Structures are given as structure tokens and as C-alpha cells.
Coordinates of C-alpha atoms and ligand atoms in Angstrom, one line a residue:
M1 CA -9.0 14.8 -16.7
K2 CA -6.0 12.7 -15.4
N3 CA -6.7 9.5 -13.6
I4 CA -4.2 9.0 -10.7
L5 CA -3.9 6.0 -8.5
I6 CA -2.8 6.5 -5.1
T7 CA -2.4 3.4 -3.2
G8 CA -2.7 3.7 0.7
G9 CA -4.7 6.9 0.5
S10 CA -6.8 6.0 3.7
G11 CA -3.5 6.2 5.9
F12 CA -1.8 8.9 7.4
I13 CA 0.4 10.3 4.4
G14 CA -2.1 9.3 1.7
T15 CA -4.8 11.0 3.4
N16 CA -2.9 14.4 3.6
F17 CA -1.7 14.0 0.2
I18 CA -5.3 13.3 -1.3
K19 CA -6.9 16.3 0.4
Y20 CA -3.8 18.3 -0.8
A21 CA -3.9 17.1 -4.4
Y22 CA -7.8 17.4 -4.5
D23 CA -7.3 21.2 -4.1
R24 CA -4.1 21.6 -6.0
Y25 CA -5.1 19.4 -9.1
K26 CA -8.4 20.4 -10.6
D27 CA -8.0 17.8 -13.6
W28 CA -7.1 14.8 -11.5
H29 CA -9.5 12.1 -11.0
I30 CA -8.2 10.4 -7.8
V31 CA -8.5 6.5 -7.3
N32 CA -7.5 5.5 -3.8
L33 CA -6.8 1.8 -3.7
D34 CA -6.6 0.7 0.1
V35 CA -6.9 -2.5 1.7
L36 CA -8.0 -0.7 5.1
T37 CA -5.5 -2.5 7.6
Y38 CA -5.9 -1.1 11.2
A39 CA -4.1 2.0 9.9
G40 CA -6.5 2.9 7.0
N41 CA -9.5 4.7 7.8
P42 CA -11.5 5.8 4.8
M43 CA -13.9 8.1 6.7
N44 CA -11.0 10.4 6.4
H45 CA -12.5 11.2 2.9
M46 CA -16.2 11.2 3.7
E47 CA -16.6 14.5 2.2
L48 CA -15.4 13.2 -1.0
A49 CA -17.7 10.2 -0.8
K50 CA -19.9 11.0 -4.0
D51 CA -17.3 13.5 -5.8
P52 CA -16.9 12.5 -9.3
R53 CA -13.3 13.4 -8.8
Y54 CA -12.8 10.7 -6.4
T55 CA -13.0 6.8 -6.3
F56 CA -12.2 4.7 -3.5
I57 CA -11.6 1.1 -4.4
H58 CA -11.4 -1.6 -1.2
G59 CA -8.7 -3.8 -2.5
D60 CA -5.2 -4.9 -1.9
I61 CA -1.9 -4.0 -4.0
C62 CA -1.0 -7.8 -4.0
D63 CA -4.0 -8.4 -5.8
S64 CA -2.5 -8.9 -9.6
S65 CA -5.9 -9.5 -11.3
L66 CA -7.3 -6.4 -9.4
L67 CA -4.7 -3.8 -10.4
K68 CA -4.9 -5.2 -14.0
Q69 CA -8.7 -4.4 -14.0
L70 CA -8.0 -1.0 -12.5
F71 CA -5.4 -0.1 -15.2
D72 CA -7.8 -1.3 -18.1
K73 CA -10.3 0.9 -16.7
F74 CA -8.8 3.8 -15.4
K75 CA -5.5 4.0 -17.7
F76 CA -3.7 5.8 -15.2
N77 CA -1.5 9.0 -16.2
G78 CA 0.4 8.2 -12.6
V79 CA 0.7 6.3 -9.5
L80 CA 1.7 7.6 -6.1
H81 CA 2.4 4.7 -4.1
F82 CA 2.0 5.1 -0.6
A83 CA 0.5 1.6 0.5
A84 CA 2.9 0.1 3.1
E85 CA 3.1 -1.7 6.9
S86 CA 4.7 1.3 8.2
H87 CA 5.4 0.9 12.0
V88 CA 8.8 -0.4 12.9
D89 CA 7.8 -1.8 16.3
R90 CA 5.3 -4.0 14.6
S91 CA 7.8 -5.3 11.9
I92 CA 9.9 -6.4 15.0
S93 CA 6.9 -8.6 16.3
D94 CA 5.4 -9.8 13.2
P95 CA 7.8 -9.4 10.2
E96 CA 6.1 -11.3 7.5
I97 CA 3.1 -9.0 6.4
F98 CA 6.0 -6.6 5.8
L99 CA 7.5 -8.5 3.1
K100 CA 3.9 -9.5 1.8
T101 CA 2.9 -5.8 1.5
N102 CA 6.0 -3.9 1.1
V103 CA 8.0 -6.3 -1.3
M104 CA 5.5 -8.3 -3.0
G105 CA 2.7 -5.6 -3.2
S106 CA 5.1 -2.8 -4.5
F107 CA 6.6 -5.5 -7.2
K108 CA 3.1 -6.3 -8.0
L109 CA 2.0 -2.9 -8.8
L110 CA 5.2 -2.0 -10.7
Q111 CA 4.6 -5.0 -12.8
A112 CA 0.9 -3.8 -13.4
G113 CA 2.3 -0.5 -14.4
L114 CA 4.9 -1.9 -16.7
D115 CA 2.2 -4.3 -18.2
Y116 CA -0.2 -1.1 -19.0
V117 CA 2.7 1.0 -20.3
E118 CA 4.0 -1.7 -22.7
D119 CA 0.4 -3.1 -23.5
S120 CA -1.0 0.7 -24.5
G121 CA 2.3 2.2 -25.6
T122 CA 1.7 5.4 -23.8
S123 CA 4.5 7.9 -22.8
D124 CA 2.0 9.8 -20.4
F125 CA 2.9 7.8 -17.0
K126 CA 4.8 8.4 -14.0
F127 CA 5.3 6.1 -10.9
L128 CA 6.4 7.7 -7.7
H129 CA 7.6 5.3 -4.9
V130 CA 7.3 6.8 -1.6
S131 CA 10.1 5.4 0.6
T132 CA 12.0 6.3 3.9
D133 CA 15.3 7.6 5.2
E134 CA 15.6 4.5 7.1
V135 CA 17.0 2.7 4.3
Y136 CA 20.0 4.3 4.9
G137 CA 20.6 2.6 8.3
S138 CA 22.1 4.7 11.4
L139 CA 24.1 7.7 11.6
G140 CA 26.4 8.5 14.8
A141 CA 26.2 11.9 16.3
G142 CA 29.0 13.6 14.3
D143 CA 28.2 12.0 11.0
A144 CA 27.1 13.7 7.6
A145 CA 23.5 13.6 6.7
F146 CA 22.2 11.1 4.3
T147 CA 22.4 12.0 0.7
E148 CA 20.9 10.3 -2.4
K149 CA 24.4 8.7 -2.8
T150 CA 24.5 6.9 0.7
G151 CA 24.6 3.1 0.7
Y152 CA 21.6 1.0 2.0
D153 CA 22.2 -0.4 5.3
P154 CA 18.6 -1.0 6.7
S155 CA 18.3 -2.2 10.4
S156 CA 14.8 -3.4 11.1
P157 CA 12.6 -5.7 9.0
Y158 CA 10.5 -2.6 8.1
S159 CA 13.4 -0.8 6.4
A160 CA 14.7 -3.8 5.0
S161 CA 11.3 -4.3 3.3
K162 CA 11.2 -0.7 2.0
A163 CA 14.8 -1.1 1.1
S164 CA 14.1 -4.2 -1.1
S165 CA 11.0 -2.3 -2.7
D166 CA 13.3 0.9 -3.6
H167 CA 15.7 -1.7 -5.1
F168 CA 12.7 -3.4 -7.4
A169 CA 11.4 0.2 -8.3
K170 CA 15.0 1.4 -9.4
A171 CA 15.5 -1.9 -11.4
F172 CA 12.2 -1.5 -12.9
F173 CA 13.5 1.9 -14.7
T174 CA 17.1 0.6 -15.6
T175 CA 15.7 -2.9 -17.0
F176 CA 12.6 -1.9 -18.6
G177 CA 12.6 1.8 -18.7
L178 CA 9.4 2.3 -16.5
P179 CA 9.3 5.9 -15.3
V180 CA 9.9 5.7 -11.9
V181 CA 11.3 8.2 -9.5
V182 CA 11.7 7.2 -5.5
T183 CA 11.4 9.6 -2.5
N184 CA 13.1 8.8 0.7
C185 CA 11.8 11.1 3.5
S186 CA 12.3 11.4 7.3
N187 CA 9.7 11.1 10.0
N188 CA 6.4 12.7 9.4
Y189 CA 3.9 14.3 11.8
G190 CA 0.6 15.9 11.5
P191 CA -3.3 15.4 11.5
Y192 CA -4.4 11.7 10.9
Q193 CA -1.4 9.8 11.9
F194 CA -2.4 6.5 13.7
P195 CA -1.5 6.9 17.4
E196 CA 1.0 4.2 17.4
K197 CA 3.8 6.5 16.4
L198 CA 5.5 8.8 18.7
I199 CA 3.8 12.1 18.5
P200 CA 0.2 11.1 18.4
L201 CA 0.7 8.4 21.2
V202 CA 2.5 11.0 23.5
I203 CA -0.2 13.4 23.1
L204 CA -3.0 11.1 23.7
N205 CA -1.4 9.4 26.6
I206 CA -0.9 12.7 28.4
L207 CA -4.8 13.6 28.0
N208 CA -5.5 10.0 29.2
K209 CA -2.7 10.4 32.0
K210 CA -1.0 7.3 31.0
P211 CA 2.8 6.9 31.1
L212 CA 4.6 8.2 28.4
P213 CA 7.2 5.5 27.1
V214 CA 10.4 6.7 26.0
Y215 CA 12.8 3.9 24.5
G216 CA 16.2 3.7 26.1
K217 CA 17.4 7.0 27.3
G218 CA 15.6 9.0 24.7
E219 CA 18.8 10.0 22.8
N220 CA 17.7 8.9 19.6
V221 CA 17.4 11.6 17.0
R222 CA 15.2 12.0 14.3
D223 CA 14.3 14.7 11.5
W224 CA 10.8 15.8 12.0
L225 CA 9.2 16.8 8.8
Y226 CA 5.6 18.3 8.8
V227 CA 3.1 16.4 6.6
A228 CA 2.1 19.2 4.5
D229 CA 5.4 20.1 3.6
H230 CA 5.8 16.4 2.9
C231 CA 2.9 16.5 0.3
D232 CA 4.3 19.7 -1.3
A233 CA 7.5 18.1 -2.1
L234 CA 5.7 14.9 -3.4
A235 CA 3.6 17.0 -5.9
E236 CA 6.8 18.8 -7.1
V237 CA 8.9 15.5 -7.4
F238 CA 5.9 13.9 -9.2
E239 CA 5.7 16.9 -11.7
K240 CA 9.4 17.6 -11.9
G241 CA 11.3 14.5 -11.1
V242 CA 13.7 12.8 -13.5
S243 CA 12.8 9.2 -14.1
G244 CA 15.3 7.0 -12.4
E245 CA 16.1 9.6 -9.7
T246 CA 15.9 9.4 -6.0
Y247 CA 15.0 12.5 -3.8
N248 CA 15.5 13.0 -0.2
I249 CA 13.0 14.8 1.6
G250 CA 13.7 16.4 5.3
G251 CA 12.4 18.8 7.4
G252 CA 15.7 20.0 8.6
E253 CA 14.6 19.6 12.2
E254 CA 16.9 17.2 14.1
K255 CA 15.6 16.6 17.6
K256 CA 16.2 13.9 20.4
N257 CA 13.3 11.9 21.2
I258 CA 13.4 13.2 24.8
E259 CA 13.0 16.9 23.5
V260 CA 10.2 15.9 21.4
V261 CA 8.5 14.3 24.3
Q262 CA 9.1 17.1 26.8
K263 CA 8.4 20.0 24.1
I264 CA 4.9 17.8 23.6
C265 CA 3.9 17.7 27.3
D266 CA 4.9 21.6 27.9
L267 CA 2.5 22.4 24.9
V268 CA -0.4 20.0 25.9
D269 CA -0.3 21.6 29.6
E270 CA -0.2 25.1 28.3
K271 CA -3.2 24.4 26.0
T272 CA -5.3 22.3 28.5
G273 CA -4.3 24.6 31.6
A274 CA -2.9 21.7 33.4
V275 CA -1.9 22.2 36.9
K276 CA 0.8 19.4 37.3
S277 CA 3.4 18.7 34.7
S278 CA 3.0 16.1 32.1
R279 CA 6.6 15.6 32.2
D280 CA 6.2 13.7 35.3
L281 CA 4.5 10.8 33.1
I282 CA 7.6 10.3 31.1
T283 CA 8.7 6.6 31.6
F284 CA 11.9 5.3 30.1
V285 CA 11.5 1.8 28.9
K286 CA 13.3 -1.0 27.3
D287 CA 14.9 0.1 24.3
R288 CA 13.8 -1.0 20.9
P289 CA 16.0 -3.9 19.4
G290 CA 18.2 -2.6 16.6
H291 CA 17.2 1.1 17.4
D292 CA 18.7 3.5 14.8
L293 CA 20.4 6.3 16.7
R294 CA 20.1 8.9 14.3
Y295 CA 18.5 9.9 11.1
A296 CA 19.3 13.5 9.4
I297 CA 18.8 14.4 5.7
N298 CA 20.4 16.3 3.1
C299 CA 18.2 18.0 1.2
D300 CA 20.5 19.9 -1.2
K301 CA 19.3 17.8 -4.3
I302 CA 15.5 18.7 -3.8
D303 CA 16.5 22.2 -3.1
H304 CA 18.4 22.6 -6.0
E305 CA 17.1 20.5 -8.7
I306 CA 13.0 20.5 -7.8
G307 CA 13.1 23.9 -6.0
F308 CA 11.7 22.4 -2.6
T309 CA 12.5 23.6 0.9
A310 CA 10.1 22.6 4.0
K311 CA 8.5 25.9 5.2
H312 CA 7.0 24.8 8.5
S313 CA 9.0 25.1 11.8
F314 CA 9.0 22.0 14.1
E315 CA 7.5 24.0 17.2
Q316 CA 4.7 25.9 15.1
A317 CA 3.6 22.7 13.3
L318 CA 3.7 20.6 16.2
S319 CA 1.4 22.9 18.4
Q320 CA -0.8 22.7 15.1
T321 CA -0.8 19.0 15.4
I322 CA -1.6 18.8 19.1
D323 CA -4.8 21.3 18.3
W324 CA -5.7 19.1 15.6
Y325 CA -5.7 16.0 18.2
L326 CA -7.6 18.1 20.7
G327 CA -10.3 19.0 18.2
H328 CA -10.6 15.4 16.7
M329 CA -11.1 13.2 19.7
D330 CA -14.2 11.4 17.9
W331 CA -11.3 10.4 15.1
V332 CA -9.0 8.9 17.6
R333 CA -11.7 6.9 19.3
A334 CA -13.1 5.5 15.7
V335 CA -9.4 4.4 14.8
Q336 CA -8.4 3.2 18.4
T337 CA -11.8 0.9 18.6
G338 CA -12.0 0.2 14.8
E339 CA -15.6 0.3 15.3
Y340 CA -16.2 2.0 12.0
K341 CA -14.6 -0.9 10.1
K342 CA -17.8 -3.2 10.6
W343 CA -20.0 -0.2 8.8
I344 CA -17.1 0.7 6.1
N345 CA -16.7 -3.2 5.2
K346 CA -20.1 -3.6 4.6
Q347 CA -20.0 -0.5 2.3
Y348 CA -17.2 -1.4 0.2
S349 CA -17.0 -5.3 0.3
Ligands
NAD1 P1 0.0 4.4 7.4 O1 0.7 3.0 8.0 O2 -0.5 5.4 8.2 O3 -0.8 3.9 6.2 C1 -0.6 2.9 5.2 C2 -1.9 2.7 4.1 O4 -1.6 1.4 3.5 C3 -3.1 2.3 5.2 O5 -4.2 2.8 4.8 C4 -3.0 0.9 4.8 O6 -4.6 0.4 5.0 C5 -2.7 0.8 3.5 N1 -2.4 -0.6 2.7 C6 -1.7 -1.5 3.9 N2 -1.3 -2.7 3.2 C7 -2.0 -2.5 1.9 C8 -2.1 -3.4 1.1 N3 -1.7 -4.5 0.8 N4 -3.1 -2.9 0.0 C9 -3.5 -1.7 -0.1 N5 -3.3 -0.9 0.9 C10 -2.9 -1.2 1.8 O7 1.6 4.8 6.6 P2 1.9 6.2 6.4 O8 2.7 6.8 7.6 O9 1.0 7.1 5.8 O10 3.1 5.9 5.2 C11 2.8 6.0 3.9 C12 3.9 5.6 3.2 O11 5.1 6.5 3.5 C13 4.8 4.2 3.5 O12 5.4 3.7 2.2 C14 6.0 4.6 4.4 O13 6.9 3.5 4.3 C15 6.4 5.8 4.2 N6 7.1 6.9 5.0 C16 6.2 6.9 5.7 C17 7.0 8.0 7.1 C18 6.2 8.4 8.1 O14 6.9 9.1 9.0 N7 5.0 8.2 8.5 C19 8.2 8.3 6.7 C20 8.7 7.9 5.6 C21 8.1 7.0 4.7
DAU2 O1 12.3 7.9 9.3 C1 11.0 7.2 8.5 C2 10.4 6.5 9.5 O2 9.8 7.3 10.6 C3 9.1 6.0 8.6 O3 9.7 5.1 7.6 C4 8.2 4.8 9.4 O4 7.1 4.7 8.5 C5 7.9 5.8 10.8 O5 7.0 4.7 11.6 C6 8.9 6.4 11.4 O6 9.8 5.5 12.2 P1 10.4 5.5 13.5 O7 10.6 4.3 14.1 O8 11.3 6.7 13.7 O9 8.9 6.3 14.1 P2 8.5 6.1 15.6 O10 7.3 7.1 15.8 O11 7.9 4.6 16.0 O12 9.4 6.3 16.6 C7 10.1 7.6 16.6 C8 11.3 7.6 17.8 O13 10.7 7.4 19.0 C9 12.0 6.5 17.5 O14 13.3 6.6 17.8 C10 11.5 5.2 18.6 C11 11.0 6.2 19.5 N1 9.9 5.9 20.4 C12 8.8 5.3 19.6 C13 7.7 5.0 20.2 C14 6.4 4.3 19.4 C15 9.7 5.9 21.9 O15 10.6 6.2 22.5 N2 8.7 5.6 22.4 C16 7.6 5.0 21.6 O16 6.4 4.6 22.3

């Protein structure tokens, strides 16, 4: 068995990745290290609670002594590092935790990995640092898409913190030879996404007949990547990626925010048999400060060198995502109230 450390495995992408990896890699024992912020829900993996191939550790990536204990005990063959503060708006209202988790936490994890590799002398180790396209900054309408060579130009405290952690990850390869690969992906959507992000927020506001807040004029463009495609890409990069390299991951589905919101309205209306159009709920609100206009990913490198291309179309996967939320309203209530945490904290503290 291989021991694989997944950080942030109770958040949106980490949850999807653990479910995916559990099925794909029968020889993995997955150790999920998650501190359970508002965005982490360990109930997502309740079906694995007693499974010998899964261990949940309630802990912080900033805790060096815990990291050392975990590396000593499990002698990890690999790390997939998802844990982060991930919401841009929160980074604007309260930036400090983004430095602590995304910069210091990532640094401590890299250091723990390096200490383990140096002390054990192992050559069977890989560290995949999961990052974002936001590190590249904002594109104009006609600009070429981001490549792995695009210079870093982060706009928000969130993207600045991710940019910093990417540089540390690369520096640990260049300076110490730690086998690190970095992925920079575009906006994910799909099951288990915390309803502060655009797509789940809009779905749930429609169901609750609440206004649908669109920042500015809704002209900002994002490249949407279905989370199942992202999981595929991460597994392929983890297996085949070259240490020291960066791989961009995109969905090839650039859309203006207003188009996304209108599409969700129409799909939800169709599925729920609504009589009145939910588009009437669209409300243009004050723009996000420093709001990046456009992200777009050039996927040539991952396509040619790793053999990965996203398979899901936006329209089809958006429809599946809406179905998932419609079928999981108890999950939505649980994460919105945070009630399950009292029970969970007792189990794991
Ligand atoms: P998320 O906010 O849904 O989940 C983050 C998880 O990390 C949560 O379970 C949280 O409890 C955990 N966590 C936070 N601080 C921690 C700490 N100090 N120690 C241990 N665990 C901690 O985030 P997500 O959307 O799943 O994003 C995962 C990763 O992917 C992040 O690194 C993010 O920057 C990156 N990313 C996300 C997207 C996206 O569209 N969601 C796109 C590009 C990159
Ligand atoms: O590009 C990758 C990034 O995508 C990830 O690194 C981040 O972790 C992830 O949160 C996401 O960042 P965005 O800021 O692009 O996602 P968000 O869902 O917050 O917003 C998507 C777009 O919709 C953005 O242009 C802002 C806009 N928006 C968002 C919200 C929450 C609105 O118009 N109204 C809203 O209420």
C-alpha cells in the first residue's frame, strides 16, 4: 500500500478528489489532514469512516510537530496539497488568515516533506501543490490565454498568497531538490462546493427566491472546469508530471458571469417547473474591488505532455451540478448552519 497525504480533503475539490482516488487507486491508503474551517465537512466521507484505506486527521497544516508525527508514522509516498483559504471575497474582508494558511501552512508542509525525504533518504516521494490561474492576474478581452510561462501578477490577497506558496513550492525543488509539481487551474464547479461561490450561491438563491447578486455588469469572464475533470487531471499529473514543472488545467469553457447566471436560472426553472422566470431575481451589485476581468487557460502543455483534456461540456456538467444540489438539500442545510461541526469536533478533538 502507498500512504498518500491529502490536505484539505474535506473541502470542495479535496472531497471530490478523495472519492475519485479511492476508486481509482486500490493500493492507496489516504490520510486526509483537515482543520475543518467553515469550508470543510468531514461528513462528506462518512462512508469511509471505518475503511482501512482511509484515515481522517483533524489538524492544521501550520502545526509542524503534528506534520512531523504524521510523516514519521505514515512515511508518505506522496502529498496532494489542497488545504487553503479559497474565497477571494473573504480575502478582501479578512486577509491575514490567507497568509497564515496559504503561505505559512504551505511552507510548513513543504518543510515537513523535505525533512522526511532527507532523513529517510527515500526516492519514492512526490509533492503536488494545487494552485490557481488567479496567480497570473487579469486578461483583457482579446489577450492570449495564460500559459505556464505567463508572469505572475496577482490582484487579490487570495491570489497573492497562492502566488507566494507557488514560489515556495518551486524554490523547494530548485534549492533542495524536493520533487514538487505545481498545477494552476481555472474555476471549478460541481458537487460539494461551499455555497459562497458563484454557481452554488446562485442555485440556492433561486430555490429560496433570493436576489442573485452579480458584481458590476456581469461582464467578467471565467474558464469553467468541472471538478471531475480536475480530479482526472490531478491524478495524471501526480503520476506523470515532471518535478519542478508547472501544469495549467482549464475547462476550455470561457463564459461571462451574466451568461452563467442566466443559464443557471433557465436550467433550475426547467427542472423545478417554475412559472415565473428566475432571471427576474438577477440584481447587479457593487463590483468586487480589484476584480479580475478575465481568466483563460492555454492547455497545450498538459494536453501534449500528460495527455489530459477536459471531457465535460459546461452545459451538461452544470445541469448535473444543479441536480446534485437539488438532491442534497440536507447537505446544504448542514454546511450552512455548521451544526454538524459540534458533533464532529467531539469525535475528532
Ligand atoms: P475549499 O475552501 O472548499 O476547501 C479548503 C479545505 O481546506 C477545507 O476543507 C478547509 O477546512 C481546509 N483547510 C483550510 N485551512 C486549513 C489548515 N490550516 N489546515 C488544514 N486544512 C485546512 O477549497 P477548494 O475550492 O476545495 O480549493 C482547494 C484548493 O484548490 C485550494 O488550494 C485552492 O486555492 C485551489 N483552487 C480552487 C479552485 C476553485 O475553483 N475552487 C480553483 C483553482 C484552485
Ligand atoms: O480561478 C480560480 C479561482 O476560482 C480559485 O482559485 C478560487 O479559489 C475560487 O474561489 C474561484 O475564484 P473566483 O473569484 O473566480 O470565484 P467566485 O465563485 O467567487 O466568483 C466567480 C465570478 O463571479 C467572479 O468574477 C466574481 C463573480 N461573483 C461572485 C459571487 C460570489 C458575482 O458576480 N457574484 C457573487 O455573489
